């Protein structure tokens, strides 16, 4: 229904960002290390930083202006009610970040197009030392590698289902974090008011009073072999409180189907996650496993607990930059399309699964309604074309298979293949 | 130059990518506008449609596309519905918009197509809900439609607004309709004759009768304990505390008005129908306000021409005890009288009151479709006879109800109110075809 108004706006924003990005790309190399001599060195000065981002240099720090816009268009599907290509905004993000007095960092970002919760990151970070920093405000809770990657650095058009549906996302809290043992250990530990916006909707309030911790180990960080140095493993735990409220919901990749509906839960929500990642040269591999269990205390006819509802998810992902650029989040092409080059090409692949499994009771409670188990397995194959460091076109084939076809968008067999294209501009 | 060219290509790409369709501006009010006979189109595989009709007793969902006024909703679930009206010739249908896809149709998640299988006039349900609405009691909206399945006329149906979370949001507000923190909606499930007698402390007895339609997965005690408490209070509260104690749990004045509307309308399958309680929903508010009744499936209304105003009142504990409270008894009688007056209000030169004119308006609108209905369970002559019967009903029942209620309210009023006798009254103009 809103698509009619989406496309001209999308076009305008893409045009603006494309112009800015192309202009920035043209300027940034020339401007590097060449500050404007008309501005006093001790006064405010606007320039492009080494990544080409507009930066306001202040006597006591700097402020960086960033933004990101992306549209996605998926293949038409009669089963999903999409007659045409159905383009839609994926994100329209404006972000300001900076450093003040060398010790205080801050970030403010806002998502236009999310009327319910437009605020994204709003936090300040005080660096006491590398081993101890303190962050306060609204930011991503420390759980889930995929969930914690910035949107501009995602290898795929969409985060993994576990990263979107099981990982908590953002909330208001305070977190200590830092690096220890010569960067071998990275820790994050915090307390939060809620348990993340991924579990909240306009109709559900999510868990409360969350405590979260994440530990990453980079065992070979000092190795002379760079292929080993980038290997990282870790784990995370989040616990929160549920008070007669709806639990998690299993949605399909494109969000049009619900393969596991929310059920009322009460008690403790416990998220546990394991992760591993590796990147070297043009290639990267990552793996994650997460599990969340929602208690249902006192919910049976006898007043005893019903079995917890458990969701488990995992993914394995790999990427390879065909044109040879080094993989470091977003690929920075050696030869921009706007400088007579071809840009960079990256192949990406991911296999993932998200399962919901309500536990069973020795003697079923005849009055308690518990949704049946269900699972969604997804394989994604994609090709990303980085026109320059700011612009990316990503084409993916997403093969989705839902165990119970009756709770899938395609009732007859539960298989949902989709082609999708993303146009992303990010500075 | 090359850069500019590349940018131009990008814009062209974006133009191709970003295509869209215009938004429609229809609303639920348009769908339930009974000034017109709607055309509802369903498209599904012939095999699925045959299967649905071959097994009307099953609740199997089949995928279909719904089309109405240029709006198409793809991939909805449709299934057979109803209790005694289930059949394989003209199945009642339940359309589930978000069975497979998270979508709505004009904001509706569900839609009911009532086959009117026990009502030759095809109008009783819609007329009864109009009376509820006139009495300012929440009731489903309805409109008539011609149903086309795979472009073939499949009969005249009544589009019925389902009683669900969307309905609760419309009549009680968004907070009550909230998925997580809204109230508790139950459909009363007729399994045997039951007149609100206490069924004991076991919650299973209440779960059998009250089927939750919101918060279905909530704790068993939160779903059913309040129902057990309500029924126990209705049965065990001393008479002098009844209004205060039970009135805190269920809206007794609303029950009285609800019952009065049904009694004035000659409903035989309602709150105190011929088969005991039937065809209602119960709504418990999130904020603890007393629960309310919501009417459903009223195609046996405008039927009991000569039921006395207190007929079968003693068969229901809730009603009988409420009637023993003078203020509630008075409210019942006053609502009876006012409902009768509403039904006959603004009588025209032909002697037709408001509801009789509605009969004429609706029957004229649907008659051509009823004639052409290939699966109508009744003949057109039966339809016409029922229309005449409804007109006769509305000439005789409301005056009797008003007289009887007035007599009960005022001992000085005439005490003789003869029961009406069946009659048929022909429409003023030529019969519609």
PDB file of C-alpha atoms in Angstrom, chain B residues 7 38 40-41 65 72 90 161 181 200 208 227 231 244 258 271 296 300 314 357 376 382 384 388 391 393 397 399 405:
ATOM      1  CA  UNK B   7      25.711   7.638 -12.051  1.00  0.00           C
ATOM      2  CA  UNK B  38     -21.431  -6.715  -2.725  1.00  0.00           C
ATOM      3  CA  UNK B  40     -17.014 -11.162  -3.326  1.00  0.00           C
ATOM      4  CA  UNK B  41     -14.732 -13.217  -5.530  1.00  0.00           C
ATOM      5  CA  UNK B  65      -7.366 -15.407  -3.406  1.00  0.00           C
ATOM      6  CA  UNK B  72      -7.030  -8.593  -4.110  1.00  0.00           C
ATOM      7  CA  UNK B  90     -23.673 -24.114   0.073  1.00  0.00           C
ATOM      8  CA  UNK B 161     -17.801  -9.126  10.874  1.00  0.00           C
ATOM      9  CA  UNK B 181      -2.216  -6.841  27.444  1.00  0.00           C
ATOM     10  CA  UNK B 200     -17.921 -27.301  40.432  1.00  0.00           C
ATOM     11  CA  UNK B 208     -15.339 -27.017  27.638  1.00  0.00           C
ATOM     12  CA  UNK B 227     -15.168 -17.929  34.792  1.00  0.00           C
ATOM     13  CA  UNK B 231     -20.537 -18.923  37.775  1.00  0.00           C
ATOM     14  CA  UNK B 244     -23.188  -5.798  44.009  1.00  0.00           C
ATOM     15  CA  UNK B 258     -29.035  -7.794  25.741  1.00  0.00           C
ATOM     16  CA  UNK B 271     -29.219 -16.258  25.757  1.00  0.00           C
ATOM     17  CA  UNK B 296     -23.481 -13.935  17.510  1.00  0.00           C
ATOM     18  CA  UNK B 300     -33.112 -17.533  14.523  1.00  0.00           C
ATOM     19  CA  UNK B 314     -36.540 -19.428  35.031  1.00  0.00           C
ATOM     20  CA  UNK B 357     -38.724  -0.715   5.908  1.00  0.00           C
ATOM     21  CA  UNK B 376     -30.120 -21.754  -2.392  1.00  0.00           C
ATOM     22  CA  UNK B 382     -40.197 -19.533   0.369  1.00  0.00           C
ATOM     23  CA  UNK B 384     -41.008 -14.273  -0.565  1.00  0.00           C
ATOM     24  CA  UNK B 388     -44.139 -11.404   4.094  1.00  0.00           C
ATOM     25  CA  UNK B 391     -43.402  -7.942   7.760  1.00  0.00           C
ATOM     26  CA  UNK B 393     -44.018 -10.260  12.552  1.00  0.00           C
ATOM     27  CA  UNK B 397     -44.692  -8.615  17.809  1.00  0.00           C
ATOM     28  CA  UNK B 399     -46.906  -3.888  19.815  1.00  0.00           C
ATOM     29  CA  UNK B 405     -43.647  -4.547  29.128  1.00  0.00           C
TER      30      UNK B 405
END
